[in-house]
mmCIF file of C-alpha atoms in Angstrom:
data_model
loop_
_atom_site.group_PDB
_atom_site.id
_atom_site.type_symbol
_atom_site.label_atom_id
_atom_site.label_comp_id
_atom_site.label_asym_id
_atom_site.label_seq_id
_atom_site.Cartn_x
_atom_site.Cartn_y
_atom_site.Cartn_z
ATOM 1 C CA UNK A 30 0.000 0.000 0.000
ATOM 2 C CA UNK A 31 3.233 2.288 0.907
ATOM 3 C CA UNK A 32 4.581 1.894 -2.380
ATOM 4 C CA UNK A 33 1.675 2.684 -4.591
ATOM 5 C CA UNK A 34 1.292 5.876 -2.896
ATOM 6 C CA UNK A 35 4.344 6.531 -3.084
ATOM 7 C CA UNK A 36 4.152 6.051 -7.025
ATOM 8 C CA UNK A 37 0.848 8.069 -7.130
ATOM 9 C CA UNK A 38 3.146 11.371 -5.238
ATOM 10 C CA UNK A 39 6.004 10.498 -7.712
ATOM 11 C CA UNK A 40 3.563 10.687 -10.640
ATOM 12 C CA UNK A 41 1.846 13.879 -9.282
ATOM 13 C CA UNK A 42 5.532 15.229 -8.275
ATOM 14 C CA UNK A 43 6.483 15.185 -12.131
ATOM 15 C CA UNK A 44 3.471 15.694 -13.438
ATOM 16 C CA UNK A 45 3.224 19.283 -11.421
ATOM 17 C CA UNK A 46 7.487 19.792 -12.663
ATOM 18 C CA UNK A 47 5.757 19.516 -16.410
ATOM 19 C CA UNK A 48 3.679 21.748 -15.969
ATOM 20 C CA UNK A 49 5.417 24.452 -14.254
ATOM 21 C CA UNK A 50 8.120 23.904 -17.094
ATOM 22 C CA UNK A 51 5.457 24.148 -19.852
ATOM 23 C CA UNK A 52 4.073 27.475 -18.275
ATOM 24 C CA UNK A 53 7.473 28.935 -16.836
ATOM 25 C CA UNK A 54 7.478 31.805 -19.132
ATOM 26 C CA UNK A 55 3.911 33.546 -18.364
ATOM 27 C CA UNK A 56 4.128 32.852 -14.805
ATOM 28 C CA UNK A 57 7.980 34.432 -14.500
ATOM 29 C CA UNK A 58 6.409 36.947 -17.020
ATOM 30 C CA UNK A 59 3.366 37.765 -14.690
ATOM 31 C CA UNK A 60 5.610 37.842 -11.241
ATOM 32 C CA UNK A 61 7.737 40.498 -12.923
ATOM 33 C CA UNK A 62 4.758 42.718 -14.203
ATOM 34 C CA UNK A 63 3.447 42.324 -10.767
ATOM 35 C CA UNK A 64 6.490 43.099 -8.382
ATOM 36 C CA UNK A 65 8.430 45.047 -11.123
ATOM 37 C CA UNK A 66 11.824 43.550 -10.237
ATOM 38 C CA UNK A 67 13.562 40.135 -11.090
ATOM 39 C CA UNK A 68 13.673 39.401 -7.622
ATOM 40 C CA UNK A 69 11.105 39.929 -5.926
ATOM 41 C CA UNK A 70 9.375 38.338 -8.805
ATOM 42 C CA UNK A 71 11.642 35.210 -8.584
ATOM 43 C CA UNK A 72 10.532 35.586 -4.866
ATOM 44 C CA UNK A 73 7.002 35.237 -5.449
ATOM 45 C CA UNK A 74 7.247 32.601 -8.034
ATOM 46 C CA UNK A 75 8.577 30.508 -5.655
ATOM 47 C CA UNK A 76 5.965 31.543 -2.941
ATOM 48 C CA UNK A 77 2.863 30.899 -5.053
ATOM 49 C CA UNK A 78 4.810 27.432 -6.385
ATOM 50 C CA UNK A 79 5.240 26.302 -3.004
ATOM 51 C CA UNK A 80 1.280 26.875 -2.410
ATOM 52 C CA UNK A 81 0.308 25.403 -5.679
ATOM 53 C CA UNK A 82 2.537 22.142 -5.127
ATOM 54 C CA UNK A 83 0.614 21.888 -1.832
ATOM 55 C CA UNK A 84 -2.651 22.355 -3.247
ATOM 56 C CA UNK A 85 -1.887 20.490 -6.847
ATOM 57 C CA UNK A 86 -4.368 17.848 -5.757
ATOM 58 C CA UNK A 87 -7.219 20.291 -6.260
ATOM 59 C CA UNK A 88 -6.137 20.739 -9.451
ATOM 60 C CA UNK A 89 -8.688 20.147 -12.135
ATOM 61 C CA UNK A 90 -6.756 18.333 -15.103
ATOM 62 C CA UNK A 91 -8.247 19.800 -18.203
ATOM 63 C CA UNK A 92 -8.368 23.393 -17.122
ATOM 64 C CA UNK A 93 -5.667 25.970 -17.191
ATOM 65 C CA UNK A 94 -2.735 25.404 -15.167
ATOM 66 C CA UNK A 95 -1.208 28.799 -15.728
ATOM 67 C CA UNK A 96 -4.595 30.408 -14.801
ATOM 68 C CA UNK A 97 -5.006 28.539 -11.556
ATOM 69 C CA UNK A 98 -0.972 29.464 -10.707
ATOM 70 C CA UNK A 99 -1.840 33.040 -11.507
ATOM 71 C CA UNK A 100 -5.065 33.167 -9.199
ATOM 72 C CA UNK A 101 -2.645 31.931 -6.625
ATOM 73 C CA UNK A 102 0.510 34.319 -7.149
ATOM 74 C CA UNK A 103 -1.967 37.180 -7.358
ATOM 75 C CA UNK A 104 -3.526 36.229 -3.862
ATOM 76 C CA UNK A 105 0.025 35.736 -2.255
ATOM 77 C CA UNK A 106 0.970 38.906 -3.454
ATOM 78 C CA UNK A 107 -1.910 40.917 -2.179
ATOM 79 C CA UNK A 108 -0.968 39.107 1.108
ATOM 80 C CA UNK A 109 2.759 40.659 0.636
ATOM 81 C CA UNK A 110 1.053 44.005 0.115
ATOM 82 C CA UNK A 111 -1.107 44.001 2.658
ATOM 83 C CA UNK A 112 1.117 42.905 5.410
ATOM 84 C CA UNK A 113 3.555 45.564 5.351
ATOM 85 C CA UNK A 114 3.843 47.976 7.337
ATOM 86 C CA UNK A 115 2.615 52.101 6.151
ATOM 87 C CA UNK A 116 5.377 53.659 4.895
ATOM 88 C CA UNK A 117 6.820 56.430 6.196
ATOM 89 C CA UNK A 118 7.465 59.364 4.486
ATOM 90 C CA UNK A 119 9.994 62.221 5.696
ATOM 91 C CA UNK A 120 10.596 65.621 3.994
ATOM 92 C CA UNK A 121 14.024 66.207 2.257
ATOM 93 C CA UNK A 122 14.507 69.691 3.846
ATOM 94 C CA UNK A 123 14.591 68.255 7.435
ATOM 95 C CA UNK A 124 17.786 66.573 8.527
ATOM 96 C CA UNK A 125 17.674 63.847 10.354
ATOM 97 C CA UNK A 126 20.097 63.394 13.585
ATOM 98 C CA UNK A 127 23.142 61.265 13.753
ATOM 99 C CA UNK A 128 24.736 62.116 16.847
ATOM 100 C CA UNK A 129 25.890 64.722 19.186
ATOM 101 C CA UNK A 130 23.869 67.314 17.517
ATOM 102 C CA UNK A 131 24.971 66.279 13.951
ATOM 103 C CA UNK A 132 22.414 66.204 11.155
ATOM 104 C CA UNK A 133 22.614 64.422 7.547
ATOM 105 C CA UNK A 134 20.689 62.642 5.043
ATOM 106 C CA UNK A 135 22.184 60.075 2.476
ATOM 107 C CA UNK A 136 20.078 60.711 -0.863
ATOM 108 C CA UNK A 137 20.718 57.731 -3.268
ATOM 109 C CA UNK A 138 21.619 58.340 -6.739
ATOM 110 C CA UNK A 139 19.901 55.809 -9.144
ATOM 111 C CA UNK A 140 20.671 57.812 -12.163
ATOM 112 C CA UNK A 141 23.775 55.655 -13.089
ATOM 113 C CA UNK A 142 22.310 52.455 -12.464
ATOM 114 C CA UNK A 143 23.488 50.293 -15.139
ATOM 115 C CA UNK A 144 19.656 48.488 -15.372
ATOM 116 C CA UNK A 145 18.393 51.989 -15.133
ATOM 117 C CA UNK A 146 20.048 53.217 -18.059
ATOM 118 C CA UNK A 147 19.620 49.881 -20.083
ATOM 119 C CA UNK A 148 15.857 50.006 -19.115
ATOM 120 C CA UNK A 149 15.844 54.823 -20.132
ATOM 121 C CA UNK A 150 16.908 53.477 -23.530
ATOM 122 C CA UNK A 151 14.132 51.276 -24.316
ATOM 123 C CA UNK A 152 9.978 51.432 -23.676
ATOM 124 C CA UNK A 153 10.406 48.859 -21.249
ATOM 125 C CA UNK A 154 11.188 50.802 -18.793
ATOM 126 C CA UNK A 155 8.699 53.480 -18.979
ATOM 127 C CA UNK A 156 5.709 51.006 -19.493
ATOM 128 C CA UNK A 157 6.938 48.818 -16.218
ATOM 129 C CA UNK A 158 7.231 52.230 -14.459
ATOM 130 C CA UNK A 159 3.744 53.349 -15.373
ATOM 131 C CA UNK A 160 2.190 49.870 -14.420
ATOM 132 C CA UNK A 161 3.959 49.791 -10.463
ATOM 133 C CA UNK A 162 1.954 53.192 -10.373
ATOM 134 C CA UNK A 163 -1.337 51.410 -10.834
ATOM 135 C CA UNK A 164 -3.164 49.967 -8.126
ATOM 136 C CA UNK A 165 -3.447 46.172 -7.607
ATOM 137 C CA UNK A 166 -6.195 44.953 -8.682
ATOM 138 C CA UNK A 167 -6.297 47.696 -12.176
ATOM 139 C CA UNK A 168 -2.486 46.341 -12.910
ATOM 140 C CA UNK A 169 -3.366 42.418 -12.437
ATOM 141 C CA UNK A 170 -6.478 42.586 -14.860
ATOM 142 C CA UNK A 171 -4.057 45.011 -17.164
ATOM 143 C CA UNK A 172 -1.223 42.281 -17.086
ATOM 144 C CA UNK A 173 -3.944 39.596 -17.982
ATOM 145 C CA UNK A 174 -5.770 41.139 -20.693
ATOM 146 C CA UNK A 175 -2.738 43.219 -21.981
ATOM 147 C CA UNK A 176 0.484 40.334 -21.738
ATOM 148 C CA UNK A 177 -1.116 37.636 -21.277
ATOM 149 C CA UNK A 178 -4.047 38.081 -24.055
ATOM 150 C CA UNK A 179 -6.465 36.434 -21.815
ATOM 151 C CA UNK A 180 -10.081 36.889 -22.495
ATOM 152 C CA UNK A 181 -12.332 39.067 -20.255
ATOM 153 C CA UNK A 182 -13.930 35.851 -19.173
ATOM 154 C CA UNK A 183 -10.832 34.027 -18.729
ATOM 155 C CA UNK A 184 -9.862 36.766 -16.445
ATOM 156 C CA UNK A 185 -12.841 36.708 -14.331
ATOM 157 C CA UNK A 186 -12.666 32.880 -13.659
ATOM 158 C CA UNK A 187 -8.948 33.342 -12.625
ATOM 159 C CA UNK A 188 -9.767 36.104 -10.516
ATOM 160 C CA UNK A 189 -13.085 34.714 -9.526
ATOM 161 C CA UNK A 190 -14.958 38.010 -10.091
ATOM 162 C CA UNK A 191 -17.593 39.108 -12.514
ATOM 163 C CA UNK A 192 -17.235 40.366 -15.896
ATOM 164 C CA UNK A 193 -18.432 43.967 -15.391
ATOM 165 C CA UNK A 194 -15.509 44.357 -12.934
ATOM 166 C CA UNK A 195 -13.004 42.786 -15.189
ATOM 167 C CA UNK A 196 -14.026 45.568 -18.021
ATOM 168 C CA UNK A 197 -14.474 48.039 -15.396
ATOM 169 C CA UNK A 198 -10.653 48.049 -14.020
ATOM 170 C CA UNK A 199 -8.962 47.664 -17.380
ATOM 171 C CA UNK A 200 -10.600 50.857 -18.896
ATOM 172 C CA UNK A 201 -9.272 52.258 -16.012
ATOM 173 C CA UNK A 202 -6.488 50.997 -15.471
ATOM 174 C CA UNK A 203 -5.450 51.770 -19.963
ATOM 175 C CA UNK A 204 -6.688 55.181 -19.151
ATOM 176 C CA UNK A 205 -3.919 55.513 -16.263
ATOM 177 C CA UNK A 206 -1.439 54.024 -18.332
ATOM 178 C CA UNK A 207 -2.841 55.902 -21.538
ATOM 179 C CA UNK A 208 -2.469 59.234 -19.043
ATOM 180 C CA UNK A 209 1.277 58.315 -17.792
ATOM 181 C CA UNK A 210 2.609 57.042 -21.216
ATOM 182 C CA UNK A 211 1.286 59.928 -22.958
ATOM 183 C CA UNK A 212 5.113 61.652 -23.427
ATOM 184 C CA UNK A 213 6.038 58.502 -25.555
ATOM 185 C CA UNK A 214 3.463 58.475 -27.878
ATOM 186 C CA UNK A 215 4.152 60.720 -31.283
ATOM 187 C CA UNK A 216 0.132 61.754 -32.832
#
């Protein structure tokens, strides 16, 4: 009895590998449009993985596997966003205190950022800038409809909400990016 379920975990084990081979692309694709980075996205890749290997035997074989990771990733990072903490914002023209009456504030330079510059010379760059200004739930629907070319139904089955919502946050969410992309686009 050991042994065949053994086989049967084995079995599931590769089967879930295949798949997450098969889709590796659109899910790395969608962490990155999510996070904006390589590493956080690599980061919650390998959250929402985790969860889906622990939850593969809920899986429905026939339906979308890259759908069903993306529900997933999108709920662990809304998790991530939610849990941290407020962030605090102090003013430029007041110093902050070092020591014995001593006042300074280190201002990072990004300008010379090699990924920066790479990034200034190409659209990329702009476009990933412009979605991280959207808010969660306009950039996920944005990322599915826009990257991944998903269908507004297909969207709201992975994001188990209705249809008029799906429609709802990508016009608004184009119009923000229409709005911030504006400088780039020659009439």
């Amino acid at each position: 009895m050991i042994s065949i379920l053994n086989l049967r975990r084995n079995a599931e084990a590769e089967r879930f590998e295949e798949l997450v081979a098969e889709h590796h692309a659109g899910i790395y694709r969608f962490a990155y449009r999510l996070t904006g980075n390589r590493d956080d996205a690599e980061d919650l890749i390998q959250e929402a993985l985790i969860e889906a290997y622990e939850a593969f035997g809920r899986f429905s074989r026939g339906t979308h596997f890259d759908r069903w990771v993306f529900r997933i990733m999108r709920n662990t990072y809304l998790d991530k966003v939610r849990a941290k903490p407020p962030v605090r914002v102090e003013s430029l023209t007041c110093a902050s205190s070092i020591s014995d009456g001593e006042t300074a504030r280190d201002i990072i330079d990004l300008r010379g950022a090699a990924d920066r510059e790479l990034f200034a010379k190409t659209l990329d760059g702009p476009i990933q800038e412009a979605l991280q200004t959207l808010p969660a739930e306009f950039r996920i629907v944005v990322i599915l409809a826009d990257i991944h070319e998903l269908s507004y139904e297909e969207i709201s089955q992975t994001l188990q909400c209705p249809i008029g919502t799906v429609r709802s946050r990508l016009h608004r969410g184009r119009a923000i990016l229409k709005d911030k992309l504006k400088r780039y686009v020659r009439f």
